[in-house]
PDB file of C-alpha atoms in Angstrom:
ATOM      1  CA  MET N1176     -16.129   7.050   0.696  1.00 69.00           C
ATOM      2  CA  GLN N1177     -18.666   9.011   2.706  1.00 74.00           C
ATOM      3  CA  HIS N1178     -20.731   9.255  -0.461  1.00 80.00           C
ATOM      4  CA  PHE N1179     -20.758   5.459  -0.784  1.00 75.00           C
ATOM      5  CA  PHE N1180     -21.716   5.006   2.866  1.00 73.00           C
ATOM      6  CA  SER N1181     -24.572   7.456   2.360  1.00 78.00           C
ATOM      7  CA  LYS N1182     -25.772   5.336  -0.571  1.00 79.00           C
ATOM      8  CA  LEU N1183     -25.633   2.231   1.624  1.00 73.00           C
ATOM      9  CA  GLN N1184     -27.673   3.965   4.319  1.00 74.00           C
ATOM     10  CA  HIS N1185     -30.305   4.791   1.712  1.00 76.00           C
ATOM     11  CA  HIS N1186     -30.253   1.157   0.544  1.00 74.00           C
ATOM     12  CA  ASP N1187     -28.891   2.083  -2.880  1.00 79.00           C
ATOM     13  CA  LEU N1188     -26.669  -0.846  -3.875  1.00 78.00           C
ATOM     14  CA  ALA N1189     -26.020   0.286  -7.461  1.00 81.00           C
ATOM     15  CA  ASN N1190     -22.307   0.693  -6.697  1.00 81.00           C
ATOM     16  CA  PHE N1191     -22.195  -2.492  -4.627  1.00 78.00           C
ATOM     17  CA  GLN N1192     -23.208  -5.244  -7.020  1.00 82.00           C
ATOM     18  CA  ASN N1193     -21.225  -7.906  -5.137  1.00 84.00           C
ATOM     19  CA  LEU N1194     -22.937  -6.955  -1.887  1.00 77.00           C
ATOM     20  CA  ALA N1195     -26.338  -7.042  -3.592  1.00 80.00           C
ATOM     21  CA  SER N1196     -25.698 -10.501  -5.040  1.00 84.00           C
ATOM     22  CA  GLU N1197     -24.372 -11.766  -1.675  1.00 81.00           C
ATOM     23  CA  LEU N1198     -27.464 -10.480   0.139  1.00 79.00           C
ATOM     24  CA  GLU N1199     -29.607 -12.120  -2.514  1.00 81.00           C
ATOM     25  CA  MET N1200     -27.784 -15.448  -2.059  1.00 83.00           C
ATOM     26  CA  GLN N1201     -28.279 -15.249   1.703  1.00 81.00           C
ATOM     27  CA  GLY N1202     -31.973 -14.649   1.166  1.00 77.00           C
ATOM     28  CA  LYS N1203     -31.876 -11.216   2.738  1.00 72.00           C
ATOM     29  CA  SER N1204     -33.730  -8.340   1.237  1.00 64.00           C
ATOM     30  CA  CYS N1205     -31.570  -5.772  -0.527  1.00 56.00           C
ATOM     31  CA  VAL N1206     -33.033  -3.175   1.810  1.00 52.00           C
ATOM     32  CA  GLN N1207     -31.511  -4.798   4.906  1.00 56.00           C
ATOM     33  CA  PRO N1208     -27.726  -4.443   4.656  1.00 55.00           C
ATOM     34  CA  ASP N1209     -25.807  -4.431   7.936  1.00 64.00           C
ATOM     35  CA  ASN N1210     -25.073  -0.695   8.189  1.00 68.00           C
ATOM     36  CA  ALA N1211     -22.928  -0.981  11.327  1.00 76.00           C
ATOM     37  CA  HIS N1212     -20.653  -3.548   9.676  1.00 76.00           C
ATOM     38  CA  ASN N1213     -20.527  -1.559   6.428  1.00 71.00           C
ATOM     39  CA  LYS N1214     -19.720   1.666   8.292  1.00 75.00           C
ATOM     40  CA  GLU N1215     -16.880  -0.117  10.081  1.00 83.00           C
ATOM     41  CA  GLN N1216     -15.487  -1.418   6.772  1.00 80.00           C
ATOM     42  CA  ILE N1217     -15.702   2.011   5.130  1.00 79.00           C
ATOM     43  CA  ASP N1218     -14.091   3.668   8.166  1.00 83.00           C
ATOM     44  CA  ASN N1219     -11.253   1.132   7.925  1.00 85.00           C
ATOM     45  CA  CYS N1220     -10.832   1.970   4.230  1.00 83.00           C
ATOM     46  CA  LEU N1221     -10.814   5.696   4.992  1.00 82.00           C
ATOM     47  CA  SER N1222      -8.135   5.318   7.654  1.00 86.00           C
ATOM     48  CA  GLU N1223      -6.034   3.195   5.265  1.00 83.00           C
ATOM     49  CA  PHE N1224      -6.432   5.836   2.534  1.00 81.00           C
ATOM     50  CA  ASP N1225      -5.393   8.541   4.989  1.00 81.00           C
ATOM     51  CA  LYS N1226      -2.288   6.567   5.982  1.00 81.00           C
ATOM     52  CA  ARG N1227      -1.236   5.625   2.469  1.00 76.00           C
ATOM     53  CA  PHE N1228      -1.985   8.930   0.755  1.00 79.00           C
ATOM     54  CA  GLN N1229      -1.031  11.441   3.443  1.00 79.00           C
ATOM     55  CA  ASP N1230       1.799  12.790   1.272  1.00 75.00           C
ATOM     56  CA  PHE N1231      -0.693  13.856  -1.382  1.00 79.00           C
ATOM     57  CA  ALA N1232      -2.007  16.534   0.976  1.00 80.00           C
ATOM     58  CA  LEU N1233       1.464  18.095   0.866  1.00 81.00           C
ATOM     59  CA  LEU N1234       1.659  17.706  -2.924  1.00 86.00           C
ATOM     60  CA  LYS N1235      -1.741  19.261  -3.652  1.00 88.00           C
ATOM     61  CA  PRO N1236      -0.778  22.974  -3.398  1.00 90.00           C
ATOM     62  CA  ILE N1237       2.471  22.307  -5.284  1.00 90.00           C
ATOM     63  CA  ALA N1238       0.669  20.450  -8.077  1.00 87.00           C
ATOM     64  CA  THR N1239      -1.928  23.235  -8.238  1.00 88.00           C
ATOM     65  CA  PHE N1240       0.858  25.785  -8.641  1.00 89.00           C
ATOM     66  CA  MET N1241       2.485  23.662 -11.360  1.00 87.00           C
ATOM     67  CA  CYS N1242      -0.816  23.570 -13.263  1.00 85.00           C
ATOM     68  CA  TYR N1243      -1.671  27.253 -12.710  1.00 86.00           C
ATOM     69  CA  PRO N1244       1.585  29.136 -11.980  1.00 88.00           C
ATOM     70  CA  PHE N1245       0.067  32.575 -12.569  1.00 86.00           C
ATOM     71  CA  GLN N1246      -2.933  32.386 -10.256  1.00 83.00           C
ATOM     72  CA  GLU N1247      -3.174  35.559  -8.228  1.00 76.00           C
ATOM     73  CA  ASP N1248      -4.205  34.149  -4.857  1.00 72.00           C
ATOM     74  CA  ALA N1249      -1.211  31.824  -4.408  1.00 73.00           C
ATOM     75  CA  GLU N1250       0.338  32.184  -0.963  1.00 88.00           C
ATOM     76  CA  VAL N1251       3.930  32.485  -2.100  1.00 90.00           C
ATOM     77  CA  ILE N1252       5.626  32.134   1.290  1.00 91.00           C
ATOM     78  CA  SER N1253       3.672  29.015   2.256  1.00 91.00           C
ATOM     79  CA  LEU N1254       4.071  27.498  -1.207  1.00 91.00           C
ATOM     80  CA  ALA N1255       7.811  28.208  -1.307  1.00 92.00           C
ATOM     81  CA  SER N1256       8.205  26.635   2.119  1.00 92.00           C
ATOM     82  CA  LYS N1257       6.368  23.463   1.033  1.00 91.00           C
ATOM     83  CA  ILE N1258       8.373  23.199  -2.200  1.00 91.00           C
ATOM     84  CA  ALA N1259      11.645  23.770  -0.337  1.00 91.00           C
ATOM     85  CA  THR N1260      10.789  21.150   2.280  1.00 90.00           C
ATOM     86  CA  LEU N1261       9.664  18.501  -0.185  1.00 87.00           C
ATOM     87  CA  PHE N1262      12.504  18.959  -2.697  1.00 88.00           C
ATOM     88  CA  HIS N1263      15.264  19.982  -0.230  1.00 90.00           C
ATOM     89  CA  LEU N1264      15.732  23.481  -1.667  1.00 91.00           C
ATOM     90  CA  ASN N1265      16.416  26.949  -0.271  1.00 92.00           C
ATOM     91  CA  SER N1266      13.054  28.486   0.675  1.00 92.00           C
ATOM     92  CA  SER N1267      14.036  32.091  -0.058  1.00 93.00           C
ATOM     93  CA  GLY N1268      15.435  31.102  -3.469  1.00 93.00           C
ATOM     94  CA  VAL N1269      12.202  29.308  -4.347  1.00 93.00           C
ATOM     95  CA  GLU N1270      10.170  32.287  -3.144  1.00 93.00           C
ATOM     96  CA  ASP N1271      12.205  34.684  -5.328  1.00 94.00           C
ATOM     97  CA  GLU N1272      11.766  32.427  -8.360  1.00 92.00           C
ATOM     98  CA  ILE N1273       7.990  32.193  -7.860  1.00 92.00           C
ATOM     99  CA  LEU N1274       7.668  35.979  -7.581  1.00 91.00           C
ATOM    100  CA  THR N1275       9.907  36.514 -10.623  1.00 91.00           C
ATOM    101  CA  LEU N1276       7.920  33.959 -12.598  1.00 90.00           C
ATOM    102  CA  GLN N1277       4.544  35.453 -11.684  1.00 88.00           C
ATOM    103  CA  THR N1278       5.618  38.932 -12.788  1.00 89.00           C
ATOM    104  CA  ASP N1279       7.163  37.831 -16.097  1.00 87.00           C
ATOM    105  CA  ILE N1280       4.722  39.124 -18.725  1.00 86.00           C
ATOM    106  CA  GLN N1281       6.489  37.336 -21.568  1.00 85.00           C
ATOM    107  CA  LEU N1282       6.069  33.950 -19.866  1.00 84.00           C
ATOM    108  CA  LYS N1283       2.431  34.693 -19.019  1.00 83.00           C
ATOM    109  CA  SER N1284       1.667  35.145 -22.691  1.00 83.00           C
ATOM    110  CA  ARG N1285       3.302  31.825 -23.582  1.00 78.00           C
ATOM    111  CA  ALA N1286       1.690  29.593 -20.954  1.00 70.00           C
ATOM    112  CA  HIS N1287       0.780  26.230 -22.508  1.00 72.00           C
ATOM    113  CA  ALA N1288       1.371  22.504 -22.029  1.00 65.00           C
ATOM    114  CA  GLN N1289       5.153  22.777 -22.570  1.00 75.00           C
ATOM    115  CA  PHE N1290       5.410  25.838 -20.320  1.00 82.00           C
ATOM    116  CA  TRP N1291       7.956  24.428 -17.882  1.00 83.00           C
ATOM    117  CA  ASN N1292      10.373  23.714 -20.743  1.00 82.00           C
ATOM    118  CA  LEU N1293      10.454  27.456 -21.504  1.00 84.00           C
ATOM    119  CA  LEU N1294      12.032  28.295 -18.151  1.00 87.00           C
ATOM    120  CA  THR N1295      15.804  28.604 -18.257  1.00 87.00           C
ATOM    121  CA  GLU N1296      17.902  26.592 -15.835  1.00 89.00           C
ATOM    122  CA  GLU N1297      19.957  29.680 -14.979  1.00 92.00           C
ATOM    123  CA  LYS N1298      16.994  31.874 -14.039  1.00 92.00           C
ATOM    124  CA  TYR N1299      14.680  29.270 -12.434  1.00 93.00           C
ATOM    125  CA  PRO N1300      16.808  26.326 -11.196  1.00 93.00           C
ATOM    126  CA  ASN N1301      14.650  25.507  -8.161  1.00 93.00           C
ATOM    127  CA  ILE N1302      11.253  25.679  -9.836  1.00 92.00           C
ATOM    128  CA  ARG N1303      12.489  23.686 -12.833  1.00 90.00           C
ATOM    129  CA  LYS N1304      13.804  20.990 -10.486  1.00 90.00           C
ATOM    130  CA  CYS N1305      10.424  20.901  -8.757  1.00 89.00           C
ATOM    131  CA  ALA N1306       8.515  20.681 -12.060  1.00 87.00           C
ATOM    132  CA  THR N1307      10.814  17.948 -13.377  1.00 84.00           C
ATOM    133  CA  SER N1308      10.539  15.918 -10.177  1.00 84.00           C
ATOM    134  CA  LEU N1309       6.766  16.251 -10.041  1.00 83.00           C
ATOM    135  CA  THR N1310       6.408  15.236 -13.685  1.00 79.00           C
ATOM    136  CA  ALA N1311       8.734  12.260 -13.188  1.00 77.00           C
ATOM    137  CA  LEU N1312       6.714  11.178 -10.155  1.00 73.00           C
ATOM    138  CA  PHE N1313       3.592  10.579 -12.214  1.00 70.00           C
ATOM    139  CA  GLY N1314       5.484   9.137 -15.162  1.00 67.00           C
ATOM    140  CA  SER N1315       7.261   6.586 -12.981  1.00 69.00           C
ATOM    141  CA  THR N1316       3.962   5.676 -11.313  1.00 73.00           C
ATOM    142  CA  TYR N1317       2.543   4.908 -14.744  1.00 75.00           C
ATOM    143  CA  LEU N1318       5.568   2.760 -15.602  1.00 76.00           C
ATOM    144  CA  CYS N1319       5.206   0.789 -12.358  1.00 80.00           C
ATOM    145  CA  GLU N1320       1.492   0.227 -12.922  1.00 80.00           C
ATOM    146  CA  SER N1321       2.147  -0.795 -16.516  1.00 81.00           C
ATOM    147  CA  ALA N1322       4.859  -3.236 -15.445  1.00 82.00           C
ATOM    148  CA  PHE N1323       2.630  -4.826 -12.794  1.00 83.00           C
ATOM    149  CA  SER N1324      -0.257  -5.162 -15.243  1.00 85.00           C
ATOM    150  CA  ASN N1325       1.989  -6.832 -17.792  1.00 85.00           C
ATOM    151  CA  MET N1326       3.525  -9.067 -15.125  1.00 85.00           C
ATOM    152  CA  LYS N1327       0.065 -10.203 -14.070  1.00 84.00           C
ATOM    153  CA  ILE N1328      -0.747 -11.136 -17.667  1.00 86.00           C
ATOM    154  CA  ILE N1329       2.605 -12.832 -18.309  1.00 86.00           C
ATOM    155  CA  LYS N1330       2.819 -14.772 -15.054  1.00 83.00           C
ATOM    156  CA  SER N1331      -0.598 -16.357 -15.001  1.00 82.00           C
ATOM    157  CA  LYS N1332      -1.665 -19.532 -13.240  1.00 75.00           C
ATOM    158  CA  TYR N1333      -0.992 -21.402 -16.492  1.00 73.00           C
ATOM    159  CA  ARG N1334       2.726 -20.579 -16.314  1.00 81.00           C
ATOM    160  CA  PRO N1335       3.694 -21.552 -12.754  1.00 79.00           C
ATOM    161  CA  THR N1336       7.226 -22.696 -13.561  1.00 84.00           C
ATOM    162  CA  MET N1337       8.413 -19.427 -15.088  1.00 84.00           C
ATOM    163  CA  THR N1338      11.796 -18.360 -13.734  1.00 86.00           C
ATOM    164  CA  ASP N1339      12.564 -14.825 -12.609  1.00 84.00           C
ATOM    165  CA  ASP N1340      15.049 -14.421 -15.477  1.00 86.00           C
ATOM    166  CA  HIS N1341      12.453 -15.462 -18.035  1.00 88.00           C
ATOM    167  CA  LEU N1342       9.873 -13.150 -16.457  1.00 86.00           C
ATOM    168  CA  GLU N1343      12.342 -10.253 -16.610  1.00 86.00           C
ATOM    169  CA  VAL N1344      12.959 -10.852 -20.324  1.00 87.00           C
ATOM    170  CA  CYS N1345       9.216 -11.104 -21.028  1.00 86.00           C
ATOM    171  CA  LEU N1346       8.541  -7.897 -19.069  1.00 85.00           C
ATOM    172  CA  ARG N1347      11.288  -6.077 -20.930  1.00 84.00           C
ATOM    173  CA  LEU N1348       9.701  -7.094 -24.233  1.00 84.00           C
ATOM    174  CA  ALA N1349       6.207  -6.167 -23.050  1.00 84.00           C
ATOM    175  CA  ILE N1350       6.940  -2.658 -21.782  1.00 81.00           C
ATOM    176  CA  SER N1351       9.693  -1.475 -24.129  1.00 81.00           C
ATOM    177  CA  ARG N1352       9.301  -0.148 -27.630  1.00 81.00           C
ATOM    178  CA  TYR N1353      12.358  -1.948 -28.903  1.00 79.00           C
ATOM    179  CA  CYS N1354      11.995  -3.227 -32.433  1.00 82.00           C
ATOM    180  CA  PRO N1355      14.931  -5.329 -33.655  1.00 80.00           C
ATOM    181  CA  ASP N1356      16.542  -4.548 -36.992  1.00 84.00           C
ATOM    182  CA  TYR N1357      16.169  -7.979 -38.537  1.00 85.00           C
ATOM    183  CA  ALA N1358      18.073  -7.081 -41.708  1.00 85.00           C
ATOM    184  CA  SER N1359      21.226  -6.039 -39.856  1.00 85.00           C
ATOM    185  CA  LEU N1360      20.942  -9.048 -37.529  1.00 82.00           C
ATOM    186  CA  ALA N1361      20.703 -11.366 -40.518  1.00 84.00           C
ATOM    187  CA  ASP N1362      23.657  -9.647 -42.198  1.00 83.00           C
ATOM    188  CA  SER N1363      25.778  -9.976 -39.057  1.00 82.00           C
ATOM    189  CA  ILE N1364      25.336 -13.744 -38.962  1.00 81.00           C
ATOM    190  CA  GLN N1365      27.837 -15.404 -41.248  1.00 65.00           C
ATOM    191  CA  SER N1366      26.328 -18.092 -43.350  1.00 63.00           C
ATOM    192  CA  LYS N1367      28.057 -21.450 -43.109  1.00 58.00           C
ATOM    193  CA  SER N1368      29.175 -22.951 -46.329  1.00 57.00           C
ATOM    194  CA  SER N1369      28.625 -26.641 -46.892  1.00 58.00           C
ATOM    195  CA  GLU N1370      31.679 -28.614 -47.839  1.00 54.00           C
TER     196      GLU N1370
END
């Protein structure tokens, strides 16, 4: 956001096409935006971002560890404490698992995209729980965003009388990969004989 404010101060409206067109409509020169008002708006956005995304500051070192579990400069005690706090685990158990993981030469040689699936539940229960929860967090976010996007398309201004039940059915069809087996459905329906 500071980058965008800097662009506004230098009268670069390339990222602010709506502002440029509004200034043009008002007959103001594009080099005369109201910097005090813009700074206030950007400061408001920054404070909202800080409020809404404050948990991401806690997630950042954990996500970094999940991406690069063998990095040498990881502060194990601090990381274990953050993981234990966030996922309600025993801090010393998490710390032991991190140290065991980082010294496992066999796992180091097999690090790849499916790395976390290689860890056994018996040997690394806490770290696996953390990895699973973190992965599910982003997957469920995608599902929510996908559902809202589909809902916006389905429930447009041209369909104002749609019921919640009908919307639910339409959403289910839009976001699922269900493909009916028409042959078995047709076979299950008994044909009526004419008398």
